[in-house]
Short mmCIF file of C-alpha atoms in Angstrom, two decimals:
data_model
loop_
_atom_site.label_atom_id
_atom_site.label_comp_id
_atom_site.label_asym_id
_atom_site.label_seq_id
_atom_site.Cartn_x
_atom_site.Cartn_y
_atom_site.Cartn_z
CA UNK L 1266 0.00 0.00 0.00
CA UNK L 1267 1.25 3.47 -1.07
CA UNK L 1268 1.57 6.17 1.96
CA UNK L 1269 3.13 8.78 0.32
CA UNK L 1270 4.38 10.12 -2.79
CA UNK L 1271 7.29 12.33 -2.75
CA UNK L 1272 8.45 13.33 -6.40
CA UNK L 1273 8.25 15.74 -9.12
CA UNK L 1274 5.43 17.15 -10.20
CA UNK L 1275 4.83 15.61 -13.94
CA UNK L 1276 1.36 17.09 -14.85
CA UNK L 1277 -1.29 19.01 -12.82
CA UNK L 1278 -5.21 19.34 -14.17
CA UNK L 1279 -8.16 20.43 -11.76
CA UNK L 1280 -9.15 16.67 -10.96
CA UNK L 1281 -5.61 14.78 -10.67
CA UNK L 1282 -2.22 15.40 -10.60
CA UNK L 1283 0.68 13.19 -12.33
CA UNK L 1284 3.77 13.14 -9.31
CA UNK L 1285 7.00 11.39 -10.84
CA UNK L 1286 9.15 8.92 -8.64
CA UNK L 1287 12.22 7.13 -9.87
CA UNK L 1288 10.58 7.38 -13.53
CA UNK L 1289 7.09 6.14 -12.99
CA UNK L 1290 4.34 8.55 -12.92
CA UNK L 1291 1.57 8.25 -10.32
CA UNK L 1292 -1.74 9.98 -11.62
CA UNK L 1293 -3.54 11.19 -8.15
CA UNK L 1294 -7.18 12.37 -7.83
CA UNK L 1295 -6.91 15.55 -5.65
CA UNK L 1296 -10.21 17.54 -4.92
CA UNK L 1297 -10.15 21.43 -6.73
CA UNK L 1298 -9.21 23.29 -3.43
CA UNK L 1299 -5.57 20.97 -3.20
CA UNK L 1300 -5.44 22.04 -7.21
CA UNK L 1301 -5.69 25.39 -6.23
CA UNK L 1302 -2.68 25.51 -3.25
CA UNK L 1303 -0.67 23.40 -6.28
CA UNK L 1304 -1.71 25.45 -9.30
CA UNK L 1305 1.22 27.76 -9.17
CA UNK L 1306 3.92 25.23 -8.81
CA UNK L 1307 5.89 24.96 -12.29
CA UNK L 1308 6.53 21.35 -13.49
CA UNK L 1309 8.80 19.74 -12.10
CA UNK L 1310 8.73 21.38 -8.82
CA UNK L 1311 9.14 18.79 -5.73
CA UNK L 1312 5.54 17.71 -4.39
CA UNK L 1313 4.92 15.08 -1.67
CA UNK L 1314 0.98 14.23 -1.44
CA UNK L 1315 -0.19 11.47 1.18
CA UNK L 1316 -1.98 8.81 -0.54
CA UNK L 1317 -5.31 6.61 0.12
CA UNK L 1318 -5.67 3.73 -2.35
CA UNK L 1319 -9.36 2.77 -3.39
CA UNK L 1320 -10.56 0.20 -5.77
CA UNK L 1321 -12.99 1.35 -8.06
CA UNK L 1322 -15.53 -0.34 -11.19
CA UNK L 1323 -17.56 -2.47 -11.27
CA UNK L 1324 -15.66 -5.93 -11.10
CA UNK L 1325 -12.42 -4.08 -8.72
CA UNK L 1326 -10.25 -4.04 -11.31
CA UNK L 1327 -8.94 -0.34 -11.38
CA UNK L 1328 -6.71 1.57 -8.27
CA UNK L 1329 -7.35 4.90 -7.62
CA UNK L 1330 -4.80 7.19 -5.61
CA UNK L 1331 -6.76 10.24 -4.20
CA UNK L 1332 -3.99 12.69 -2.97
CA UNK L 1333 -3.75 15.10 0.25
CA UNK L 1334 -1.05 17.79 1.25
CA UNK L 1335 -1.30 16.56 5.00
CA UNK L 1336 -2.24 14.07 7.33
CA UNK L 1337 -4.63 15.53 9.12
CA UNK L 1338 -6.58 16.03 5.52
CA UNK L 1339 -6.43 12.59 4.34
CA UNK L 1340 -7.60 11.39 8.27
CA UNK L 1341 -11.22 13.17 7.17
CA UNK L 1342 -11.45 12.31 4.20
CA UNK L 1343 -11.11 8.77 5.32
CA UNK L 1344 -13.43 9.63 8.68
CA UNK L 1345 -15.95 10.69 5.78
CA UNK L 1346 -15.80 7.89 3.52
CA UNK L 1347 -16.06 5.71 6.05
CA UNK L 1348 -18.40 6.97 8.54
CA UNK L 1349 -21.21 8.66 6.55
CA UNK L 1350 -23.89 6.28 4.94
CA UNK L 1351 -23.38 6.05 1.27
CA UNK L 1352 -20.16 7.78 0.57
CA UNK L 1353 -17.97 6.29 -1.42
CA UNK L 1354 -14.53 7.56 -2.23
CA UNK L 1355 -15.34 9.71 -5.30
CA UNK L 1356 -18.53 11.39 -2.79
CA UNK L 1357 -15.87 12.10 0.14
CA UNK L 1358 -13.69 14.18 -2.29
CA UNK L 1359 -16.41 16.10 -3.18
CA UNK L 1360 -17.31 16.41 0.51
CA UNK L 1361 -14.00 17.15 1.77
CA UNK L 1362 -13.45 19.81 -1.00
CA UNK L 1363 -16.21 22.01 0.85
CA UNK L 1364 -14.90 20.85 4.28
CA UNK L 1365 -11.49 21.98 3.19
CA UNK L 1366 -11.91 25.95 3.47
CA UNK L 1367 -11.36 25.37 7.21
CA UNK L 1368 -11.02 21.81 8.93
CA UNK L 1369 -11.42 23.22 12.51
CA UNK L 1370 -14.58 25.06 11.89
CA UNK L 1371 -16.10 21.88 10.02
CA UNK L 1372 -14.54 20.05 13.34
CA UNK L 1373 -16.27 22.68 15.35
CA UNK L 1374 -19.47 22.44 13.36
CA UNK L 1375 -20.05 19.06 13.52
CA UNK L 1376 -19.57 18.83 16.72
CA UNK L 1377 -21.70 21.67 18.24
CA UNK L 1378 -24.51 20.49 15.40
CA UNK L 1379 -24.27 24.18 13.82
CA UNK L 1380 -26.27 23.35 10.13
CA UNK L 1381 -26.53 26.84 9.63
CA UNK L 1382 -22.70 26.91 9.66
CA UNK L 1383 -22.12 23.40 7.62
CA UNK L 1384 -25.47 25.13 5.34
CA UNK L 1385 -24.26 29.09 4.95
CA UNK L 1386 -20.29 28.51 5.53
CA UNK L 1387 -19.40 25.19 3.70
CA UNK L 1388 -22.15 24.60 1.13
CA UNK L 1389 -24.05 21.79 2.42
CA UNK L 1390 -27.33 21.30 1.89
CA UNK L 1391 -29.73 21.26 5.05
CA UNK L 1392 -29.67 17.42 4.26
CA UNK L 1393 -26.10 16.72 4.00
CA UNK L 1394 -25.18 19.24 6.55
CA UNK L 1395 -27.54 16.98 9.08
CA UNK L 1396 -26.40 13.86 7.87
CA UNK L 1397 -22.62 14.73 8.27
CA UNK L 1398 -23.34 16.09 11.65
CA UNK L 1399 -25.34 12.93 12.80
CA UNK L 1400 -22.51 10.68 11.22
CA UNK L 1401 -19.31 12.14 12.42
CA UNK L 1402 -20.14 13.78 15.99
CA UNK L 1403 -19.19 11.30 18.19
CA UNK L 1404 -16.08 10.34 15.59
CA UNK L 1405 -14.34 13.49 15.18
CA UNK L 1406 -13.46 14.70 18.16
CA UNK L 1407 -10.72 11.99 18.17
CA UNK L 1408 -9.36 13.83 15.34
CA UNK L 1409 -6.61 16.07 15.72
CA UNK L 1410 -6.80 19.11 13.86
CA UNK L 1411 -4.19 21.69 13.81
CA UNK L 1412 -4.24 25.64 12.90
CA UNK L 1413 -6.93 28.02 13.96
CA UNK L 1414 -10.63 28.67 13.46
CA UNK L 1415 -11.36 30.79 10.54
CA UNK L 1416 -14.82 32.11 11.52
CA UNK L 1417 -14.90 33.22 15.21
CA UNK L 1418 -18.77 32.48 14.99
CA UNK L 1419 -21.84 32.06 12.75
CA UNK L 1420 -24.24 34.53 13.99
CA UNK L 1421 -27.49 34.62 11.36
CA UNK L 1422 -27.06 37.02 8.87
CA UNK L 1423 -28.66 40.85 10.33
CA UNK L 1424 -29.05 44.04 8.80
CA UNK L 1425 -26.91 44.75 6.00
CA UNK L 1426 -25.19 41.74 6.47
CA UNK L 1427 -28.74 39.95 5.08
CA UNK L 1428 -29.44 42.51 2.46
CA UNK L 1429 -25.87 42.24 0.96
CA UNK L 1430 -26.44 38.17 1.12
CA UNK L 1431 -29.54 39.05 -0.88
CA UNK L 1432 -28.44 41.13 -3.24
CA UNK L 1433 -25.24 39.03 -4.38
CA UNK L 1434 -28.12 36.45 -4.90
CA UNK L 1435 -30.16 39.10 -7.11
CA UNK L 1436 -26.66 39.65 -8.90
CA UNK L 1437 -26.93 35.79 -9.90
CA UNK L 1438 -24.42 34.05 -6.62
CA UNK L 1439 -25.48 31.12 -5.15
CA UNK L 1440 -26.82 32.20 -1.52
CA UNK L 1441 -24.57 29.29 0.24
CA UNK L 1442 -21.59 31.18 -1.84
CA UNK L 1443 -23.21 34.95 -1.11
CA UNK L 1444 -22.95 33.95 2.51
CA UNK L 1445 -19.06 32.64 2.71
CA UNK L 1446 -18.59 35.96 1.07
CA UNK L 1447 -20.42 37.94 3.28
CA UNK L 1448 -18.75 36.16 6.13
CA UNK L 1449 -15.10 36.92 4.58
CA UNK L 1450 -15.71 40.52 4.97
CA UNK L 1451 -17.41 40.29 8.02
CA UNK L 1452 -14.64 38.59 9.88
CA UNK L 1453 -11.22 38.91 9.04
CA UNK L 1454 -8.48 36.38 9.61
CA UNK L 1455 -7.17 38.30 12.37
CA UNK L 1456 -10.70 38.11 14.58
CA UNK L 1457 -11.47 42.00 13.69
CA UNK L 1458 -15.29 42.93 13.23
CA UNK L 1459 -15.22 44.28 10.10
CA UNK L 1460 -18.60 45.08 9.75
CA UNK L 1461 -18.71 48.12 11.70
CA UNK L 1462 -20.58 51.25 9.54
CA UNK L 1463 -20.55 49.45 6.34
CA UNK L 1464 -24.00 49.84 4.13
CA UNK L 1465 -25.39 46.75 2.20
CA UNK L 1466 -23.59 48.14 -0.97
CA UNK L 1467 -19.71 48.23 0.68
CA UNK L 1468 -19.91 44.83 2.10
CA UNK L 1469 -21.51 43.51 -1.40
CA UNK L 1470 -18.17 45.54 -3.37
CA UNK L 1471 -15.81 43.86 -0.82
CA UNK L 1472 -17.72 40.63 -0.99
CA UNK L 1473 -17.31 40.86 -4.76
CA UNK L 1474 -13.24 40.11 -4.13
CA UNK L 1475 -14.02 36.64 -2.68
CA UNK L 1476 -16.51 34.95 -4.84
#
């Protein structure tokens, strides 16, 4: 079983990426936010991605190698695939992909039961966003997730908060996007309120950057 693959990086495309060791290249699935952190690396450029192997068709005759840039992110993807009903390996990319703009709020999230956070923040649907909940909440507090929270709360949208939410939607933005958006400007990185005095129409320009 593969663990790792630490090589060059051969070819990179929004679904996989080709790594190179010792003249063989590996073709990885990798979900579109690890595409993003790799899209500016030039070929050739050293790349180590931490591997799961899955077999996949009909009769389990084909490998597939879906690729991670940590530990910690392979750990729930696995956690995903293996503890949600009906998730296969293909569904837990596309899970983790959302889950991926901030592993210790998801962690958070699941664990306090906050669907409007796994709804507005991460894209679930209602559904999904109960379903993952129900699923993982007694599993992944086990898991050890390093760096910081992202969004020092989820308050429901207020004010101009919810008329800038509803006007990105008028503009054509999916609300679940609208909101992350919103959310960006509202709360910066560094735990500042950034929403002081701003109208509807300044947080929709600055909201504009992140979607």
């Amino acid at each position: 079983m593969i663990d790792f693959l630490n090589g060059a990086l051969a070819e990179k495309n929004m679904n996989f990426l080709v790594v190179e060791v010792n003249g063989i290249g590996y073709r990885v699935a990798v979900a579109v936010s690890t595409y993003d952190k790799v899209s500016g690396l030039a070929l050739g450029a050293k790349l180590k991605l931490f591997v799961h192997e899955a077999v996949a068709g009909m009769y389990g005759g084909v490998i597939m190698l879906y690729g991670f840039l940590s530990i910690q992110e392979r750990e729930m993807f696995l956690l995903i695939k293996d503890e949600v009903p009906s998730t296969g390996a293909k569904k837990a990319m596309e899970y983790f992909d959302k889950i991926s703009k901030s592993l210790p709020d998801f962690k958070r999230a699941v664990m306090s039961k906050d669907i409007e956070m796994l709804s507005g923040i991460f894209g679930f649907t209602k559904k999904t966003a109960e379903k993952l909940a129900a699923a993982l909440k007694d599993k992944i507090s086990a898991l050890e997730i390093e760096g910081n929270a992202k969004w020092a709360q989820t308050p429901p949208p207020q004010g101009a908060q919810s008329e800038a939410i509803a006007g990105l939607v008028a503009m054509g933005f999916k609300e679940a996007a609208a909101r992350e958006a919103v959310s960006e400007v509202s709360f910066e990185k560094e735990g500042h309120d950034a929403r002081h005095g701003l109208s509807p129409a300044e947080i929709i320009k600055k909201a504009l950057q992140h979607l």
